[in-house]
Coordinates of C-alpha atoms in Angstrom, one line a residue:
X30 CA 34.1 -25.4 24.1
X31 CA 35.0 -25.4 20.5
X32 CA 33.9 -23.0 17.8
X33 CA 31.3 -25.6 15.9
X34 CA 29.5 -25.8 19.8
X35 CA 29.7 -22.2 19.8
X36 CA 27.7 -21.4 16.5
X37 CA 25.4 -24.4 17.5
X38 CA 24.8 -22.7 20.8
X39 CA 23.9 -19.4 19.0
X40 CA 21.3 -21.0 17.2
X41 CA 19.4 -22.0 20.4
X42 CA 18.7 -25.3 19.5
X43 CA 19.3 -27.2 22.3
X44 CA 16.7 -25.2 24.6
X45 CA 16.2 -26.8 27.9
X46 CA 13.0 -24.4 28.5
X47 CA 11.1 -24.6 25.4
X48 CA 9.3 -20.8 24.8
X49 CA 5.3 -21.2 25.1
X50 CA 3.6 -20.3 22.0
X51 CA 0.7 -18.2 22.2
X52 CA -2.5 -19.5 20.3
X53 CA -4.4 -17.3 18.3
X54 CA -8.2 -17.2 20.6
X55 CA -10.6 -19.8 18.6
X56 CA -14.0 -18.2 16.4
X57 CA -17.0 -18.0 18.4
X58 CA -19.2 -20.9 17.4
X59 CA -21.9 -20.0 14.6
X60 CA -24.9 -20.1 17.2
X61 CA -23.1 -17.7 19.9
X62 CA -22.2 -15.3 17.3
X63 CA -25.8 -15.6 15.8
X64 CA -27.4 -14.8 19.2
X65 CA -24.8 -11.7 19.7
X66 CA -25.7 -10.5 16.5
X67 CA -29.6 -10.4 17.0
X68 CA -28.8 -8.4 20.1
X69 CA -26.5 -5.9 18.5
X70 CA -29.5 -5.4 16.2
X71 CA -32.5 -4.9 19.2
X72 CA -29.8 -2.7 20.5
X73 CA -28.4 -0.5 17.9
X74 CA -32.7 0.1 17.2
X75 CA -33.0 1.0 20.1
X76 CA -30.4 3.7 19.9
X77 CA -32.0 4.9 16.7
X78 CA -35.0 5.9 18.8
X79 CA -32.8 7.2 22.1
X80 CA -31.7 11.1 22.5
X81 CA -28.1 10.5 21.8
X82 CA -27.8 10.4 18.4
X83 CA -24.5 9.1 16.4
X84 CA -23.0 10.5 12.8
X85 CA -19.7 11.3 11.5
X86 CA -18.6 15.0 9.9
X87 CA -15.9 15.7 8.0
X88 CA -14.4 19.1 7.8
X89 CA -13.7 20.7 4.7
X90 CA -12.6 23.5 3.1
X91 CA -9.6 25.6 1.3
X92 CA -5.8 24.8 2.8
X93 CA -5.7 27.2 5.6
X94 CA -9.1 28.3 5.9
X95 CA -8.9 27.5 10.0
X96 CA -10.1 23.8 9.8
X97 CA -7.8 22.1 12.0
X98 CA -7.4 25.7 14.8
X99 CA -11.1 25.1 14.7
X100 CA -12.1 21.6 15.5
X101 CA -8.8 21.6 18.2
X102 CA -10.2 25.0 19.8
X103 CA -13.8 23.0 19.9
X104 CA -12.5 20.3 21.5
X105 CA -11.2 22.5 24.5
X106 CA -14.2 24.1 25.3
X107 CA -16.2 20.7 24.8
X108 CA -13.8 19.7 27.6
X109 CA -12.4 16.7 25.2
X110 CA -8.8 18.5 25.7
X111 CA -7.4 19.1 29.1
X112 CA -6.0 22.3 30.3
X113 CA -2.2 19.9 30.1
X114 CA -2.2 19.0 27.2
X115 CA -3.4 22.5 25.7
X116 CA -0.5 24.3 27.4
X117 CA 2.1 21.3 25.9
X118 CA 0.5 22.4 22.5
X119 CA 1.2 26.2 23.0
X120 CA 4.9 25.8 24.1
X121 CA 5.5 23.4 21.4
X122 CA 4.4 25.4 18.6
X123 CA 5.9 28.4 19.8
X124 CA 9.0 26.8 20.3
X125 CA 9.3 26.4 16.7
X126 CA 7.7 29.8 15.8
X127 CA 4.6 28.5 15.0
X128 CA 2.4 29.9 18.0
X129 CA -0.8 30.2 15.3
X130 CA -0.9 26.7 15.1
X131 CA -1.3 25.5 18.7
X132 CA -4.8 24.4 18.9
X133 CA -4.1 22.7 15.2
X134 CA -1.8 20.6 17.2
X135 CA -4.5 19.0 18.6
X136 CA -5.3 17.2 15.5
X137 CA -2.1 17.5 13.0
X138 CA -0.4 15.2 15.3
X139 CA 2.7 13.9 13.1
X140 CA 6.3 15.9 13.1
X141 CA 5.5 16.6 9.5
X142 CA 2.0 17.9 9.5
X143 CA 3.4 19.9 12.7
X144 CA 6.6 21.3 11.1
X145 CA 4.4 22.9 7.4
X146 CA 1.5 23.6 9.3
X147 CA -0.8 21.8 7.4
X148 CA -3.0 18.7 8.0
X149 CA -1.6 15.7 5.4
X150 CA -4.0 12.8 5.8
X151 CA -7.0 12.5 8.4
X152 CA -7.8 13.0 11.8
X153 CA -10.5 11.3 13.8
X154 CA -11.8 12.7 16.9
X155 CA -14.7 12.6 18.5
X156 CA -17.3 15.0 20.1
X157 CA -20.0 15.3 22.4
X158 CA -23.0 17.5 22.4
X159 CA -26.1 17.1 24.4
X160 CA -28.0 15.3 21.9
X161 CA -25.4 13.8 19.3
X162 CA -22.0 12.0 19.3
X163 CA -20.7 13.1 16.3
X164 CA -17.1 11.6 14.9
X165 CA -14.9 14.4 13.4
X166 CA -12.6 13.4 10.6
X167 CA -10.2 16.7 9.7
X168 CA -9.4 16.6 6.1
X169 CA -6.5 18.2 4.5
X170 CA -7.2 21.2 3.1
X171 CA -4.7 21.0 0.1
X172 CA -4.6 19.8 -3.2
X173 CA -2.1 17.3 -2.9
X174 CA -3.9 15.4 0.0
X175 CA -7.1 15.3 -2.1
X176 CA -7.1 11.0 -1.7
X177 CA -6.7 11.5 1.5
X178 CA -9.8 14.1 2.2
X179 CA -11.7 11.3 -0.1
X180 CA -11.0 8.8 2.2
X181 CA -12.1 10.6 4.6
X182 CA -15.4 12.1 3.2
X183 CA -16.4 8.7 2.3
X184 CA -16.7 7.4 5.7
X185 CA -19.1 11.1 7.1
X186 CA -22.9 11.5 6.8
X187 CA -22.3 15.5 6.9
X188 CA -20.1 18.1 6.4
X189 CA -18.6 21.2 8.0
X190 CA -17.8 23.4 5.8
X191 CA -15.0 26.1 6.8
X192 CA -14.2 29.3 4.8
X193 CA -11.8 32.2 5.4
X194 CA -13.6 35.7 5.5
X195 CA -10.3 37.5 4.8
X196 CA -10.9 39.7 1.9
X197 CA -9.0 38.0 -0.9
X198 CA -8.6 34.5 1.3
X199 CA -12.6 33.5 0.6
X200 CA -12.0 34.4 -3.0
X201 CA -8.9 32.5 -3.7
X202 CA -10.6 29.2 -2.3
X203 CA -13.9 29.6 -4.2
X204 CA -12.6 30.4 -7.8
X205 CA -11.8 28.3 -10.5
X206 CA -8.6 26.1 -8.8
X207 CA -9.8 26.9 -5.2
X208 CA -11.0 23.7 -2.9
X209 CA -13.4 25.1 -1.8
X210 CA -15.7 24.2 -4.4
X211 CA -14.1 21.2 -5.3
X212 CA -14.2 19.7 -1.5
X213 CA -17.6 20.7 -1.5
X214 CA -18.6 18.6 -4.9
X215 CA -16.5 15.7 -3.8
X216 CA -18.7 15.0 -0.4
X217 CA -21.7 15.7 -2.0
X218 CA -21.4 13.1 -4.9
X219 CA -19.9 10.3 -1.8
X220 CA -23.3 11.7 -0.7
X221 CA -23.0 13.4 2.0
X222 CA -26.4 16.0 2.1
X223 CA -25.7 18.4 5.0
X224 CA -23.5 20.9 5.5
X225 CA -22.7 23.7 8.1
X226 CA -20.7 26.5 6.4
X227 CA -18.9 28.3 9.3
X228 CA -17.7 31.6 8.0
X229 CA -14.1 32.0 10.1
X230 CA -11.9 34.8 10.7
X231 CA -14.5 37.7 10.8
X232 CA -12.2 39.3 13.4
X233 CA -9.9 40.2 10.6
X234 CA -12.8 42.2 8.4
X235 CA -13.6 43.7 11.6
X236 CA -17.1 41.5 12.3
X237 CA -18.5 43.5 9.3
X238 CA -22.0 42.0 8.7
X239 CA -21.5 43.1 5.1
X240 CA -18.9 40.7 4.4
X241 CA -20.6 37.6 6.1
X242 CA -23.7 38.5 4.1
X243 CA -21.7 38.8 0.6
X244 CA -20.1 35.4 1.1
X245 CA -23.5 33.7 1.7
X246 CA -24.7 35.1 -1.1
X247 CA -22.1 33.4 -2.9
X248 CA -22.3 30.1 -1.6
X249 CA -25.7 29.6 -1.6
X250 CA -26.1 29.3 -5.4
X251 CA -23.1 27.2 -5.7
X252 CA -24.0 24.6 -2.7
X253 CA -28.0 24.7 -4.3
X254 CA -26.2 24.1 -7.8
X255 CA -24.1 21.1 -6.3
X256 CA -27.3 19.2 -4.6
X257 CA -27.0 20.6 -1.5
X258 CA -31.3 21.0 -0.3
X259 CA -31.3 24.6 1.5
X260 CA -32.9 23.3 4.1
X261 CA -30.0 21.1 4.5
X262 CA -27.8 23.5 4.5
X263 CA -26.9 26.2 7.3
X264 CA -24.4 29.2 8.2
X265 CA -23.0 30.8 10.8
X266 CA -19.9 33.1 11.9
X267 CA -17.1 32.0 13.7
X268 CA -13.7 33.3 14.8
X269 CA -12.1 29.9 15.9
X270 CA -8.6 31.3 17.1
X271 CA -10.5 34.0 20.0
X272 CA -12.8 31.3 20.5
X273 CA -16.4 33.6 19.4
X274 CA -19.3 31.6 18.9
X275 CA -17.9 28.2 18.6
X276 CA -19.8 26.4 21.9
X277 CA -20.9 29.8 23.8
X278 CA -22.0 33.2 22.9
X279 CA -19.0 34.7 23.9
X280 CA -17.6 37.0 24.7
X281 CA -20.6 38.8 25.5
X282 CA -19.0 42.5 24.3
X283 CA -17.8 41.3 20.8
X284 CA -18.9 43.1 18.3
X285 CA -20.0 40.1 16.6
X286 CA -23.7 39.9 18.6
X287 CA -24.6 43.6 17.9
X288 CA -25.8 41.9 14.5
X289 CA -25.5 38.2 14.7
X290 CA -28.1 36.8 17.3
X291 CA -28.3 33.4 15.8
X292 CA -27.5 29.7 17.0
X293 CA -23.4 28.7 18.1
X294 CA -21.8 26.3 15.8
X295 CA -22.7 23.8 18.0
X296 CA -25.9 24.8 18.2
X297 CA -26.3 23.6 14.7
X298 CA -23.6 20.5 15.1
X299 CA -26.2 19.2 17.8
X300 CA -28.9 19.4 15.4
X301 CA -27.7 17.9 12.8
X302 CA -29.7 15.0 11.4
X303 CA -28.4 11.2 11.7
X304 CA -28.7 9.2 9.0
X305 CA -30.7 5.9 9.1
X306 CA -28.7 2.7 9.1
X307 CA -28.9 -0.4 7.2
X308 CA -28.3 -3.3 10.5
X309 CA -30.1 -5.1 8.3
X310 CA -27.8 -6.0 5.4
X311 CA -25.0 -8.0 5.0
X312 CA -22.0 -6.9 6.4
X313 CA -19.5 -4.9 4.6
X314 CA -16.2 -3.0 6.5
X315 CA -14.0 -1.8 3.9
X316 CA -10.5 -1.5 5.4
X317 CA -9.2 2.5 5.4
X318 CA -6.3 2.0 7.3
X319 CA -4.0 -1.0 8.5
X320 CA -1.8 -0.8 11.5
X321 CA -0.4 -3.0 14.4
X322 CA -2.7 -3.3 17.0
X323 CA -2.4 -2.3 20.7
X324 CA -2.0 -5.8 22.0
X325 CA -0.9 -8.7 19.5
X326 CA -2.7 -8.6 16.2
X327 CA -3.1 -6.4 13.4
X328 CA -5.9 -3.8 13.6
X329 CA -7.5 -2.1 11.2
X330 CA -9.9 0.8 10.9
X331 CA -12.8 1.6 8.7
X332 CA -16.4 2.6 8.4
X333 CA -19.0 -0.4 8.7
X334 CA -21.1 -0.1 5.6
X335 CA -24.2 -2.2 6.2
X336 CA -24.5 -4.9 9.2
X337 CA -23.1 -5.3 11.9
X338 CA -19.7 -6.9 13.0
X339 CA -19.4 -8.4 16.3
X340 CA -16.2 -9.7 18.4
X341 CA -15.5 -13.5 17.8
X342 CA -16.9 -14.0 14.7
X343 CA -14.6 -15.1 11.5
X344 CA -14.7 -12.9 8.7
X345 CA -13.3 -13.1 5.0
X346 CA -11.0 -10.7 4.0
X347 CA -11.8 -9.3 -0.1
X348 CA -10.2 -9.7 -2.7
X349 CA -8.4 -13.3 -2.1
X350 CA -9.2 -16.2 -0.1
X351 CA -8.1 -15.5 3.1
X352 CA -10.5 -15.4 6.9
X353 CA -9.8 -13.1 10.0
X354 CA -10.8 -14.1 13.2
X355 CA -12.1 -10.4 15.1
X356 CA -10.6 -10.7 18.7
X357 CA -11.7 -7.0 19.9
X358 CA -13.6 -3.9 18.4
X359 CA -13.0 -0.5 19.7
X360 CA -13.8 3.2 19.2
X361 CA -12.4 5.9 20.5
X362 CA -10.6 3.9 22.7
X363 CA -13.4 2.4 24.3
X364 CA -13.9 -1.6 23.7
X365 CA -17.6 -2.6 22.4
X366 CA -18.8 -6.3 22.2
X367 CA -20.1 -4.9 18.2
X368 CA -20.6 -1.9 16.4
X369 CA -22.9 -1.6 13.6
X370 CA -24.0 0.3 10.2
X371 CA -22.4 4.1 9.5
X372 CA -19.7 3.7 13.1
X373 CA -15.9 4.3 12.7
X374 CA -14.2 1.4 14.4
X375 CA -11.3 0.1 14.9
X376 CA -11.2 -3.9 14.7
X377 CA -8.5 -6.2 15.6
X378 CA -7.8 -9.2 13.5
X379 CA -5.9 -12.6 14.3
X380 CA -5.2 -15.5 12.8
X381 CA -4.4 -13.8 9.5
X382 CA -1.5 -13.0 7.4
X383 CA -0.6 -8.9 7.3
X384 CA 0.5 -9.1 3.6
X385 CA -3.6 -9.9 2.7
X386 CA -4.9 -7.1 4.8
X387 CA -4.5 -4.3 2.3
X388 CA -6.3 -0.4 2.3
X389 CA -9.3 -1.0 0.3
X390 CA -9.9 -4.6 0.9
X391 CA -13.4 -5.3 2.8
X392 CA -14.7 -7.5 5.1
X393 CA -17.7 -10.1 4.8
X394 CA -18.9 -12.9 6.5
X395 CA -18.6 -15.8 4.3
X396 CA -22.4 -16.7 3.5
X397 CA -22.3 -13.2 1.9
X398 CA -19.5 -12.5 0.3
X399 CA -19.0 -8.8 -1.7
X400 CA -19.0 -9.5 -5.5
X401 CA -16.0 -8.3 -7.1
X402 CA -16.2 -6.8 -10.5
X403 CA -13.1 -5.6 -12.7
X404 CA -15.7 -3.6 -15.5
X405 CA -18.8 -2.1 -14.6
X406 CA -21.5 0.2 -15.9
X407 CA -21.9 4.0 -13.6
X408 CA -23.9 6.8 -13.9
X409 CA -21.6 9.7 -13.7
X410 CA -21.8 13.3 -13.3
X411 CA -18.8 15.3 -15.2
X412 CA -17.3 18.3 -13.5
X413 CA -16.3 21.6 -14.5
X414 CA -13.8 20.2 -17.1
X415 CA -11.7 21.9 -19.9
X416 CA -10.5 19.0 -22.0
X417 CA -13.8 16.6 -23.0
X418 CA -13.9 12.4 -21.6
X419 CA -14.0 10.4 -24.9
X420 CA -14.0 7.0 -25.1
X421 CA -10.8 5.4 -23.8
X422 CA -9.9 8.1 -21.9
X423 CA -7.1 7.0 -18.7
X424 CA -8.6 8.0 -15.5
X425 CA -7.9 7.0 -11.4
X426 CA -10.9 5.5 -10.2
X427 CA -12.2 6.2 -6.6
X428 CA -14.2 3.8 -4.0
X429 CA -13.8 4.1 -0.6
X430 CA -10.1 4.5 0.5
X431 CA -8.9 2.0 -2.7
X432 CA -7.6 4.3 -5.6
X433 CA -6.9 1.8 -9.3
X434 CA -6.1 2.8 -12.8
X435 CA -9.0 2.4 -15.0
X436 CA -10.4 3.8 -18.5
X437 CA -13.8 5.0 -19.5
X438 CA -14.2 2.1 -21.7
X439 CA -17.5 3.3 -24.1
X440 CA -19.7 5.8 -23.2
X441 CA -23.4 4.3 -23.5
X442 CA -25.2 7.5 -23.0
X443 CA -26.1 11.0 -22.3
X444 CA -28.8 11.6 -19.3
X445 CA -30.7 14.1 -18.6
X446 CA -29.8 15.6 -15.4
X447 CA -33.0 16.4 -13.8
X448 CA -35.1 13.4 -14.7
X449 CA -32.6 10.8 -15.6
X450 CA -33.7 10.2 -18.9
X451 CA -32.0 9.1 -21.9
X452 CA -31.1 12.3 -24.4
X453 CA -28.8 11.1 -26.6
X454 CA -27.4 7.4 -27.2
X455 CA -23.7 6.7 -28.0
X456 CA -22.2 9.8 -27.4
X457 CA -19.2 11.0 -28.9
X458 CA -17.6 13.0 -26.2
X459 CA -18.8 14.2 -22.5
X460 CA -17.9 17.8 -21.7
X461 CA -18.7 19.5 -19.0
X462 CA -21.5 19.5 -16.1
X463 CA -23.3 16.5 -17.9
X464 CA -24.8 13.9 -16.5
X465 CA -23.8 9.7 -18.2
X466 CA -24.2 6.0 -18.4
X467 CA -20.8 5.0 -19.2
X468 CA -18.3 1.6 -19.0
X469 CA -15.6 1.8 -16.5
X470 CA -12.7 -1.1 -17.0
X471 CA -9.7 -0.8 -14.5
X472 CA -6.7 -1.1 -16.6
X473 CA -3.5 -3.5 -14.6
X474 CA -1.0 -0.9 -13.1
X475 CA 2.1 -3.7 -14.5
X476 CA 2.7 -3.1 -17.5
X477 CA 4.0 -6.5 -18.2
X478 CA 2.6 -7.5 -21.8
X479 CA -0.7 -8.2 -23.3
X480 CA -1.2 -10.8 -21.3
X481 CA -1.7 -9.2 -17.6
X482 CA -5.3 -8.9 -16.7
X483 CA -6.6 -6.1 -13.9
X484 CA -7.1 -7.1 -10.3
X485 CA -10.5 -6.7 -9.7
X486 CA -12.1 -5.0 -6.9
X487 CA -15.1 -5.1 -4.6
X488 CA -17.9 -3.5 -5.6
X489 CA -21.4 -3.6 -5.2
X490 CA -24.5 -1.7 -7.5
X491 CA -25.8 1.7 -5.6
X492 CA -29.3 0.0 -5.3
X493 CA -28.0 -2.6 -3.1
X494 CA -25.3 -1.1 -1.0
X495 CA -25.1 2.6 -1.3
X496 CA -21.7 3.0 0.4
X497 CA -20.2 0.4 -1.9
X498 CA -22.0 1.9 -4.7
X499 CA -20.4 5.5 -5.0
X500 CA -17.1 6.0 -7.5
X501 CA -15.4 9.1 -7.8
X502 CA -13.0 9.9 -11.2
X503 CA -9.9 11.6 -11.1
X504 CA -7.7 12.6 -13.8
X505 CA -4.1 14.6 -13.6
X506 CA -4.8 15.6 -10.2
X507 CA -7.8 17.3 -10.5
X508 CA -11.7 15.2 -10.0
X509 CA -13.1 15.3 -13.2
X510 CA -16.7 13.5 -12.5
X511 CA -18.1 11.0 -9.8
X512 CA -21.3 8.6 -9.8
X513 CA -22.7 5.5 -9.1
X514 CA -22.1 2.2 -10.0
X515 CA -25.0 0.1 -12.3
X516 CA -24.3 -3.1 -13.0
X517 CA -21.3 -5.3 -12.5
X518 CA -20.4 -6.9 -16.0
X519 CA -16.9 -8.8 -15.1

């Protein structure tokens, strides 16, 4: 055999058994996928009015205020973490000196996350109590993962809110700087309106009932002052490492109960109230994460936003032209025939190119496609600034997991922030803690000549879609105002 049948041999051209090829699974036809969705619908309102409720939480709060030791510790005693993989978790972290950390692990699963002891980008869990199934998304305390903690607040209908009693800790968090109060603005302007405040660490001030008192005092103006109703808000104290109050009263002899004889954190996690959910509206599944799928396929996961999305059908993928056929739909694991309004799925996609599935890109049906818009009028709410917004100013614009240059291109007007009404037209500069109609245009990140135009991106106006409706402004690393979208204009 000579060299030239040798190379042509490599090649594998002259294949006596050709391989089979594997075709992508067809759509469902329009009227099968019709009659599954009018079932989802009779069946996700029935769930509405059933005693297991669903919502999603985020957990928020300053970097080590306890976040992730907490929702790993709860997961153990809501029997969501078996006694294996707990006792894995302890020799590995202590293995690397890092014993504190073990029920973290639970959550913080990458090398990274695991080696600085802090959570980077978000975890999703989920969690049963007797009358809710409530998703948990950890967020990252710190300031550098703050589009990562966005991502994941804009995808919860409430928050937990976790702060360190340690004398010094709780301050550091809460003042100017601190994400405590940051955190705490950010989920309330993606509109989340309920939050549990779970004081932690009150074993290291010795369970004094002074210091829970004096840090609820100090909350309670700020969460009132941020939109937070007090009736939506509640607290309670917690020591997640020893396990106190979290799902039980215990241990009966801490010095905890001699004051405190209120409800368990999960007491108030299983009270917590669900939203109610659009099934009604056109379906809209903006893509937070894309990743190979367990099988063949790409999957991605999200929050659905309105409607619901049901296995089989053929979806279009926005921005760009191209369609998605959805072969399976899980959560948690589990495989579900649809999933509908406010649940964090998982879908898997074939018959689509991975270059057009991009984070931030949504999913419609193609009757209803999601209007993209590259300039757009918001009402926004300016944060605790030092240097004023004037017109043009640069800023990273916020919606969903999707993060874009843009600038404030005019600012139209001032509002007044408890009735909404016009005070002043044309302003000349915003400064802090008011409340305006302004112009967004996204700028093009190339910066390839005059001639290169912005991408635009999918939007819709808050008083159609409410989820695709909220933007949050960021500028030099720090938020700087959020709000909700108007009007498209282009």
């Amino acid at each position: 055999m000579d060299q030239s049948e040798l190379d042509m041999a490599g090649l594998n051209l002259e294949d006596e058994q050709p391989q089979e090829v594997i075709l992508d699974e067809p759509a469902k036809p329009p009227a099968a996928v019709e009659k599954l969705i009018e079932e989802a619908k009779a069946a996700l309102a029935a769930q509405e009015k059933g005693e297991k409720r669903s919502l999603s939480m985020v957990v928020i709060g300053h970097v080590d205020a306890g976040k992730s030791t907490m929702m790993g510790r709860l997961l153990y005693e809501l029997g969501r973490v078996d006694e294996k993989k707990r006792i894995a978790n302890e020799r590995g972290s202590a293995k690397i000196g890092k014993s504190s950390f073990s029920w973290a692990w639970e959550l913080d699963g990458t090398q990274e996350e695991r080696e600085r002891g802090i959570t980077m980008d978000i975890a999703l869990q989920t969690l049963n109590t007797p009358h809710r199934i409530i998703t948990i998304l950890d967020a990252p305390g710190h300031k550098d993962f703050i589009p990562n903690m966005i991502s994941g607040a804009s995808q919860a209908d409430s928050a937990l809110l976790v702060v360190d009693a340690a004398v010094g800790e709780f301050e550091a968090g809460f003042e100017r700087g601190g994400q405590t109060r940051e955190h705490l603005l950010l989920v309330r302007s993606l509109g989340v309106g309920q939050v549990i405040v779970a004081v932690n660490k009150l074993d290291q001030v010795e369970w004094a009932k002074s210091r829970y008192e004096e840090i609820c005092e100090l909350l309670k103006p700020f969460l009132i002052q941020s939109g937070f109703h007090p009736s939506k808000t509640k607290t309670v104290p917690v020591a997640a490492m020893e396990g106190v109050n979290l799902s039980q009263r215990e241990p009966v002899n801490c010095a905890l109960y001699t004051w405190y004889k209120g409800p368990t954190l999960v007491d108030l996690l299983d009270a917590l109230d669900p939203p109610t959910r659009d099934i009604n509206a056109p379906l809209r599944f903006p893509i937070s994460n894309v990743f190979k799928g367990a099988t063949s396929g790409i999957a991605v996961s999200g929050r659905v936003c309105g409607g619901v999305v049901v296995a089989g059908e053929r979806l279009r993928i926005v921005p760009g032209d191209e369609s998605a056929t959805v072969k399976a739909i899980d959560s948690d694991g589990d495989g579900l025939p649809w999933a509908g309004a406010g649940s964090n799925v998982n879908l898997t996609l074939t018959g689509v190119d991975p270059i057009s599935l991009n984070i931030g890109s949504v999913l419609c049906r193609p009757a209803q496609i999601v209007p993209l818009a590259s300039s757009f009028t918001a009402k926004i709410i300016v944060f605790d600034i030092q240097i004023p917004i004037t017109s043009g100013t640069s800023i990273e614009l916020f919606h969903h997991s999707r993060d874009v240059p843009a600038s404030i291109s005019r600012l139209i007007a001032v509002l007044d922030r408890s009735n909404g009404s016009v005070v002043k037209n044309k302003p000349r500069v915003l400064t802090k803690n008011m409340s305006a109609e302004v112009e967004i245009s996204l700028r093009s990140s190339t910066y390839s000549g005059p001639a290169s135009r912005a991408m635009p991106i999918p939007l819709e106006p808050f008083s159609v879609n409410k989820e695709m409706g909220r933007i949050l402004i960021r500028r030099g690393g720090e938020t700087i105002g959020a709000g909700v979208v108007l009007e498209l204009l282009t």
